[in-house]
Amino acid sequence: MTRNFATLLAVNLALGVFFGSMQVSVSAFADVHHAASAAGLLYGLMSAASLLAGLAYGRHRRHTPPAAQLPLILTFLACASLLPLLANSPWQLGLALLLPGAGVAPCIIVSSTLIESVMDRSVLTQAFTWTNSASAAGIAVSAAAVGRLVDGPGGPRAGFIVPFLVLTATAALTWSSRHALTTGTTASGQTPSTGSGRPRG
């Protein structure tokens, strides 16, 4: 496993933690505010923001390489993840979830683009399997851990801290790895195949 692929694996793990933590924390917040039935709507607002941001991202041509975009997006996502801590009511939480949601789709798009760029085509399917598994593992582990956390004294607010911490650490990792990710790609955006079946970074 190369350093580039390990970095992208960590990004997808962090996204999984974000999803799992947010799902549990939003549900707990809605329940505490006697609006349990609104949890799906609140989470849906974040998903809608992600959808719109993904469409907007796809419509604009960018001159910044993906390796430089990734740490910026993760930094934005980490900072935006602090907003739910400021919410005191379900409608405030709904508004607070819009900005974090807007960072999700662009992050997934850029991460996927980089995976295609730094991995040999012969192992590309395997690479996406690993990153998808990392995301699923992040969801499962964080949902279980945050479920116990929100039942403690900190309540839902304690759960919202988890994605911020994980995304901040991951953003720092991608900032330190952005040059390696850039040099791990060729002008065509693909790493030349060596026929060895091993990923190249």
PDB file of C-alpha atoms in Angstrom:
ATOM      1  CA  MET A   1       0.000   0.000   0.000  1.00  0.00           C
ATOM      2  CA  THR A   2       1.414   3.389  -0.991  1.00  0.00           C
ATOM      3  CA  ARG A   3       1.306   6.563   1.075  1.00  0.00           C
ATOM      4  CA  ASN A   4      -1.040   8.176  -1.449  1.00  0.00           C
ATOM      5  CA  PHE A   5      -3.548   5.365  -1.246  1.00  0.00           C
ATOM      6  CA  ALA A   6      -3.298   5.243   2.560  1.00  0.00           C
ATOM      7  CA  THR A   7      -4.122   8.966   2.654  1.00  0.00           C
ATOM      8  CA  LEU A   8      -7.184   8.496   0.456  1.00  0.00           C
ATOM      9  CA  LEU A   9      -8.212   5.503   2.530  1.00  0.00           C
ATOM     10  CA  ALA A  10      -8.063   7.725   5.624  1.00  0.00           C
ATOM     11  CA  VAL A  11     -10.203  10.343   3.863  1.00  0.00           C
ATOM     12  CA  ASN A  12     -12.938   7.805   3.156  1.00  0.00           C
ATOM     13  CA  LEU A  13     -12.729   6.466   6.704  1.00  0.00           C
ATOM     14  CA  ALA A  14     -13.185  10.024   7.988  1.00  0.00           C
ATOM     15  CA  LEU A  15     -16.190  10.534   5.724  1.00  0.00           C
ATOM     16  CA  GLY A  16     -17.694   7.373   7.178  1.00  0.00           C
ATOM     17  CA  VAL A  17     -17.138   8.711  10.692  1.00  0.00           C
ATOM     18  CA  PHE A  18     -18.811  11.951   9.621  1.00  0.00           C
ATOM     19  CA  PHE A  19     -21.881  10.112   8.305  1.00  0.00           C
ATOM     20  CA  GLY A  20     -22.204   7.776  11.292  1.00  0.00           C
ATOM     21  CA  SER A  21     -21.656  10.499  13.876  1.00  0.00           C
ATOM     22  CA  MET A  22     -24.052  12.925  12.255  1.00  0.00           C
ATOM     23  CA  GLN A  23     -26.830  10.373  11.886  1.00  0.00           C
ATOM     24  CA  VAL A  24     -26.750   9.455  15.567  1.00  0.00           C
ATOM     25  CA  SER A  25     -26.155  12.991  16.843  1.00  0.00           C
ATOM     26  CA  VAL A  26     -28.954  14.516  14.739  1.00  0.00           C
ATOM     27  CA  SER A  27     -31.395  11.837  15.910  1.00  0.00           C
ATOM     28  CA  ALA A  28     -30.368  12.360  19.540  1.00  0.00           C
ATOM     29  CA  PHE A  29     -30.675  16.143  19.201  1.00  0.00           C
ATOM     30  CA  ALA A  30     -34.164  15.866  17.719  1.00  0.00           C
ATOM     31  CA  ASP A  31     -35.204  13.473  20.473  1.00  0.00           C
ATOM     32  CA  VAL A  32     -33.882  15.736  23.241  1.00  0.00           C
ATOM     33  CA  HIS A  33     -35.891  18.621  21.774  1.00  0.00           C
ATOM     34  CA  HIS A  34     -39.051  16.504  21.605  1.00  0.00           C
ATOM     35  CA  ALA A  35     -38.995  16.441  17.810  1.00  0.00           C
ATOM     36  CA  ALA A  36     -37.884  12.889  17.104  1.00  0.00           C
ATOM     37  CA  SER A  37     -40.025  12.746  13.973  1.00  0.00           C
ATOM     38  CA  ALA A  38     -38.015  15.639  12.496  1.00  0.00           C
ATOM     39  CA  ALA A  39     -34.710  13.739  12.537  1.00  0.00           C
ATOM     40  CA  GLY A  40     -35.175  12.391   9.020  1.00  0.00           C
ATOM     41  CA  LEU A  41     -36.020  15.845   7.680  1.00  0.00           C
ATOM     42  CA  LEU A  42     -32.992  17.384   9.361  1.00  0.00           C
ATOM     43  CA  TYR A  43     -30.640  14.788   7.949  1.00  0.00           C
ATOM     44  CA  GLY A  44     -32.410  15.140   4.595  1.00  0.00           C
ATOM     45  CA  LEU A  45     -31.538  18.848   4.534  1.00  0.00           C
ATOM     46  CA  MET A  46     -27.872  17.973   4.815  1.00  0.00           C
ATOM     47  CA  SER A  47     -28.212  15.416   2.026  1.00  0.00           C
ATOM     48  CA  ALA A  48     -30.012  17.959  -0.166  1.00  0.00           C
ATOM     49  CA  ALA A  49     -27.194  20.459   0.393  1.00  0.00           C
ATOM     50  CA  SER A  50     -24.709  17.784  -0.618  1.00  0.00           C
ATOM     51  CA  LEU A  51     -26.668  17.046  -3.790  1.00  0.00           C
ATOM     52  CA  LEU A  52     -26.841  20.701  -4.815  1.00  0.00           C
ATOM     53  CA  ALA A  53     -23.163  21.261  -4.027  1.00  0.00           C
ATOM     54  CA  GLY A  54     -22.241  18.224  -6.109  1.00  0.00           C
ATOM     55  CA  LEU A  55     -24.221  19.556  -9.074  1.00  0.00           C
ATOM     56  CA  ALA A  56     -22.628  22.992  -8.714  1.00  0.00           C
ATOM     57  CA  TYR A  57     -19.161  21.492  -8.421  1.00  0.00           C
ATOM     58  CA  GLY A  58     -19.679  19.471 -11.589  1.00  0.00           C
ATOM     59  CA  ARG A  59     -20.831  22.477 -13.599  1.00  0.00           C
ATOM     60  CA  HIS A  60     -17.735  24.589 -13.010  1.00  0.00           C
ATOM     61  CA  ARG A  61     -14.368  24.001 -14.586  1.00  0.00           C
ATOM     62  CA  ARG A  62     -11.558  24.138 -12.035  1.00  0.00           C
ATOM     63  CA  HIS A  63      -7.917  24.903 -12.715  1.00  0.00           C
ATOM     64  CA  THR A  64      -6.723  23.847  -9.255  1.00  0.00           C
ATOM     65  CA  PRO A  65      -5.509  20.230  -9.232  1.00  0.00           C
ATOM     66  CA  PRO A  66      -7.578  17.761  -7.162  1.00  0.00           C
ATOM     67  CA  ALA A  67      -4.658  17.156  -4.787  1.00  0.00           C
ATOM     68  CA  ALA A  68      -4.768  20.850  -3.841  1.00  0.00           C
ATOM     69  CA  GLN A  69      -8.560  20.911  -3.628  1.00  0.00           C
ATOM     70  CA  LEU A  70      -8.859  17.983  -1.207  1.00  0.00           C
ATOM     71  CA  PRO A  71      -7.266  19.601   1.881  1.00  0.00           C
ATOM     72  CA  LEU A  72      -9.250  22.789   1.244  1.00  0.00           C
ATOM     73  CA  ILE A  73     -12.534  20.889   1.066  1.00  0.00           C
ATOM     74  CA  LEU A  74     -11.726  18.853   4.163  1.00  0.00           C
ATOM     75  CA  THR A  75     -10.782  22.001   6.067  1.00  0.00           C
ATOM     76  CA  PHE A  76     -14.094  23.576   5.046  1.00  0.00           C
ATOM     77  CA  LEU A  77     -15.968  20.420   6.067  1.00  0.00           C
ATOM     78  CA  ALA A  78     -14.205  20.279   9.438  1.00  0.00           C
ATOM     79  CA  CYS A  79     -14.960  23.936  10.225  1.00  0.00           C
ATOM     80  CA  ALA A  80     -18.554  23.609   9.045  1.00  0.00           C
ATOM     81  CA  SER A  81     -18.981  20.599  11.337  1.00  0.00           C
ATOM     82  CA  LEU A  82     -18.715  22.972  14.300  1.00  0.00           C
ATOM     83  CA  LEU A  83     -21.945  24.755  13.360  1.00  0.00           C
ATOM     84  CA  PRO A  84     -24.309  22.112  14.847  1.00  0.00           C
ATOM     85  CA  LEU A  85     -22.717  22.808  18.244  1.00  0.00           C
ATOM     86  CA  LEU A  86     -24.272  26.270  18.111  1.00  0.00           C
ATOM     87  CA  ALA A  87     -27.824  25.046  17.465  1.00  0.00           C
ATOM     88  CA  ASN A  88     -30.385  25.325  20.242  1.00  0.00           C
ATOM     89  CA  SER A  89     -33.475  24.157  18.380  1.00  0.00           C
ATOM     90  CA  PRO A  90     -34.318  21.750  15.529  1.00  0.00           C
ATOM     91  CA  TRP A  91     -34.757  24.549  12.982  1.00  0.00           C
ATOM     92  CA  GLN A  92     -31.389  26.018  13.943  1.00  0.00           C
ATOM     93  CA  LEU A  93     -29.818  22.598  13.548  1.00  0.00           C
ATOM     94  CA  GLY A  94     -31.384  22.285  10.102  1.00  0.00           C
ATOM     95  CA  LEU A  95     -29.667  25.496   9.040  1.00  0.00           C
ATOM     96  CA  ALA A  96     -26.424  24.447  10.700  1.00  0.00           C
ATOM     97  CA  LEU A  97     -26.351  21.201   8.712  1.00  0.00           C
ATOM     98  CA  LEU A  98     -26.476  22.920   5.312  1.00  0.00           C
ATOM     99  CA  LEU A  99     -22.821  23.947   5.169  1.00  0.00           C
ATOM    100  CA  PRO A 100     -21.420  20.565   6.301  1.00  0.00           C
ATOM    101  CA  GLY A 101     -23.694  18.921   3.748  1.00  0.00           C
ATOM    102  CA  ALA A 102     -22.349  21.197   1.023  1.00  0.00           C
ATOM    103  CA  GLY A 103     -18.850  19.864   1.597  1.00  0.00           C
ATOM    104  CA  VAL A 104     -19.705  16.170   1.338  1.00  0.00           C
ATOM    105  CA  ALA A 105     -20.272  15.628  -2.398  1.00  0.00           C
ATOM    106  CA  PRO A 106     -17.246  17.678  -3.525  1.00  0.00           C
ATOM    107  CA  CYS A 107     -15.080  15.742  -1.076  1.00  0.00           C
ATOM    108  CA  ILE A 108     -16.297  12.408  -2.443  1.00  0.00           C
ATOM    109  CA  ILE A 109     -15.828  13.575  -6.037  1.00  0.00           C
ATOM    110  CA  VAL A 110     -12.270  14.794  -5.488  1.00  0.00           C
ATOM    111  CA  SER A 111     -11.334  11.706  -3.477  1.00  0.00           C
ATOM    112  CA  SER A 112     -12.629   9.415  -6.227  1.00  0.00           C
ATOM    113  CA  THR A 113     -10.798  11.424  -8.877  1.00  0.00           C
ATOM    114  CA  LEU A 114      -7.541  11.091  -6.969  1.00  0.00           C
ATOM    115  CA  ILE A 115      -8.012   7.355  -6.490  1.00  0.00           C
ATOM    116  CA  GLU A 116      -8.308   6.975 -10.262  1.00  0.00           C
ATOM    117  CA  SER A 117      -5.236   9.152 -10.714  1.00  0.00           C
ATOM    118  CA  VAL A 118      -2.841   7.471  -8.295  1.00  0.00           C
ATOM    119  CA  MET A 119      -3.848   3.840  -8.761  1.00  0.00           C
ATOM    120  CA  ASP A 120      -2.944   1.498 -11.570  1.00  0.00           C
ATOM    121  CA  ARG A 121      -5.978   0.583 -13.676  1.00  0.00           C
ATOM    122  CA  SER A 122      -5.387  -3.102 -12.978  1.00  0.00           C
ATOM    123  CA  VAL A 123      -6.189  -2.603  -9.278  1.00  0.00           C
ATOM    124  CA  LEU A 124      -8.682   0.253  -9.547  1.00  0.00           C
ATOM    125  CA  THR A 125     -11.727  -1.850  -8.684  1.00  0.00           C
ATOM    126  CA  GLN A 126      -9.915  -3.294  -5.691  1.00  0.00           C
ATOM    127  CA  ALA A 127      -8.915   0.219  -4.587  1.00  0.00           C
ATOM    128  CA  PHE A 128     -12.515   1.454  -4.661  1.00  0.00           C
ATOM    129  CA  THR A 129     -13.588  -1.643  -2.764  1.00  0.00           C
ATOM    130  CA  TRP A 130     -11.108  -0.817  -0.020  1.00  0.00           C
ATOM    131  CA  THR A 131     -12.160   2.834   0.200  1.00  0.00           C
ATOM    132  CA  ASN A 132     -15.860   1.951   0.242  1.00  0.00           C
ATOM    133  CA  SER A 133     -15.153  -0.577   2.987  1.00  0.00           C
ATOM    134  CA  ALA A 134     -13.247   2.077   4.949  1.00  0.00           C
ATOM    135  CA  SER A 135     -16.246   4.394   4.708  1.00  0.00           C
ATOM    136  CA  ALA A 136     -18.625   1.628   5.830  1.00  0.00           C
ATOM    137  CA  ALA A 137     -16.336   0.783   8.748  1.00  0.00           C
ATOM    138  CA  GLY A 138     -16.235   4.454   9.760  1.00  0.00           C
ATOM    139  CA  ILE A 139     -20.027   4.615   9.771  1.00  0.00           C
ATOM    140  CA  ALA A 140     -20.409   1.438  11.829  1.00  0.00           C
ATOM    141  CA  VAL A 141     -17.757   2.218  14.430  1.00  0.00           C
ATOM    142  CA  SER A 142     -18.658   5.896  14.857  1.00  0.00           C
ATOM    143  CA  ALA A 143     -22.398   5.205  15.096  1.00  0.00           C
ATOM    144  CA  ALA A 144     -21.786   2.726  17.907  1.00  0.00           C
ATOM    145  CA  ALA A 145     -19.278   4.946  19.712  1.00  0.00           C
ATOM    146  CA  VAL A 146     -21.281   8.153  19.360  1.00  0.00           C
ATOM    147  CA  GLY A 147     -24.437   6.327  20.425  1.00  0.00           C
ATOM    148  CA  ARG A 148     -22.815   5.712  23.791  1.00  0.00           C
ATOM    149  CA  LEU A 149     -21.369   9.213  23.867  1.00  0.00           C
ATOM    150  CA  VAL A 150     -24.676  11.039  23.385  1.00  0.00           C
ATOM    151  CA  ASP A 151     -26.191   9.015  26.222  1.00  0.00           C
ATOM    152  CA  GLY A 152     -23.636  10.576  28.565  1.00  0.00           C
ATOM    153  CA  PRO A 153     -23.551  14.015  30.185  1.00  0.00           C
ATOM    154  CA  GLY A 154     -22.502  15.759  26.981  1.00  0.00           C
ATOM    155  CA  GLY A 155     -25.600  14.662  25.085  1.00  0.00           C
ATOM    156  CA  PRO A 156     -25.875  15.321  21.330  1.00  0.00           C
ATOM    157  CA  ARG A 157     -23.310  18.121  21.454  1.00  0.00           C
ATOM    158  CA  ALA A 158     -20.641  15.621  22.468  1.00  0.00           C
ATOM    159  CA  GLY A 159     -21.538  13.572  19.403  1.00  0.00           C
ATOM    160  CA  PHE A 160     -21.111  16.559  17.082  1.00  0.00           C
ATOM    161  CA  ILE A 161     -17.544  17.047  18.320  1.00  0.00           C
ATOM    162  CA  VAL A 162     -16.453  13.658  16.916  1.00  0.00           C
ATOM    163  CA  PRO A 163     -16.698  14.496  13.180  1.00  0.00           C
ATOM    164  CA  PHE A 164     -14.968  17.825  13.782  1.00  0.00           C
ATOM    165  CA  LEU A 165     -11.984  16.155  15.455  1.00  0.00           C
ATOM    166  CA  VAL A 166     -11.687  13.375  12.886  1.00  0.00           C
ATOM    167  CA  LEU A 167     -12.061  15.697   9.894  1.00  0.00           C
ATOM    168  CA  THR A 168      -9.551  18.156  11.345  1.00  0.00           C
ATOM    169  CA  ALA A 169      -6.967  15.399  11.715  1.00  0.00           C
ATOM    170  CA  THR A 170      -7.682  14.156   8.199  1.00  0.00           C
ATOM    171  CA  ALA A 171      -7.438  17.666   6.760  1.00  0.00           C
ATOM    172  CA  ALA A 172      -4.022  18.026   8.391  1.00  0.00           C
ATOM    173  CA  LEU A 173      -2.982  14.697   6.849  1.00  0.00           C
ATOM    174  CA  THR A 174      -4.027  15.774   3.365  1.00  0.00           C
ATOM    175  CA  TRP A 175      -2.273  19.132   3.712  1.00  0.00           C
ATOM    176  CA  SER A 176       0.967  17.304   4.484  1.00  0.00           C
ATOM    177  CA  SER A 177       0.404  14.820   1.641  1.00  0.00           C
ATOM    178  CA  ARG A 178      -0.822  17.155  -1.095  1.00  0.00           C
ATOM    179  CA  HIS A 179       2.539  17.358  -2.889  1.00  0.00           C
ATOM    180  CA  ALA A 180       2.903  13.576  -2.906  1.00  0.00           C
ATOM    181  CA  LEU A 181      -0.622  13.225  -4.290  1.00  0.00           C
ATOM    182  CA  THR A 182       0.191  15.744  -7.027  1.00  0.00           C
ATOM    183  CA  THR A 183       3.425  14.070  -8.083  1.00  0.00           C
ATOM    184  CA  GLY A 184       1.723  10.673  -7.976  1.00  0.00           C
ATOM    185  CA  THR A 185      -0.317  11.581 -11.049  1.00  0.00           C
ATOM    186  CA  THR A 186       0.724  11.856 -14.674  1.00  0.00           C
ATOM    187  CA  ALA A 187      -0.217  14.576 -17.117  1.00  0.00           C
ATOM    188  CA  SER A 188      -3.089  12.445 -18.339  1.00  0.00           C
ATOM    189  CA  GLY A 189      -4.321  11.915 -14.814  1.00  0.00           C
ATOM    190  CA  GLN A 190      -3.413   8.204 -14.743  1.00  0.00           C
ATOM    191  CA  THR A 191      -0.447   6.369 -13.329  1.00  0.00           C
ATOM    192  CA  PRO A 192       1.221   4.305 -16.035  1.00  0.00           C
ATOM    193  CA  SER A 193       0.453   0.627 -15.782  1.00  0.00           C
ATOM    194  CA  THR A 194       3.379  -1.596 -14.899  1.00  0.00           C
ATOM    195  CA  GLY A 195       1.550  -4.852 -15.302  1.00  0.00           C
ATOM    196  CA  SER A 196       2.498  -5.829 -11.754  1.00  0.00           C
ATOM    197  CA  GLY A 197      -0.983  -5.411 -10.336  1.00  0.00           C
ATOM    198  CA  ARG A 198       0.387  -3.243  -7.515  1.00  0.00           C
ATOM    199  CA  PRO A 199      -0.744   0.316  -6.742  1.00  0.00           C
ATOM    200  CA  ARG A 200       1.655   3.116  -7.509  1.00  0.00           C
ATOM    201  CA  GLY A 201       1.910   6.376  -5.617  1.00  0.00           C
TER     202      GLY A 201
END
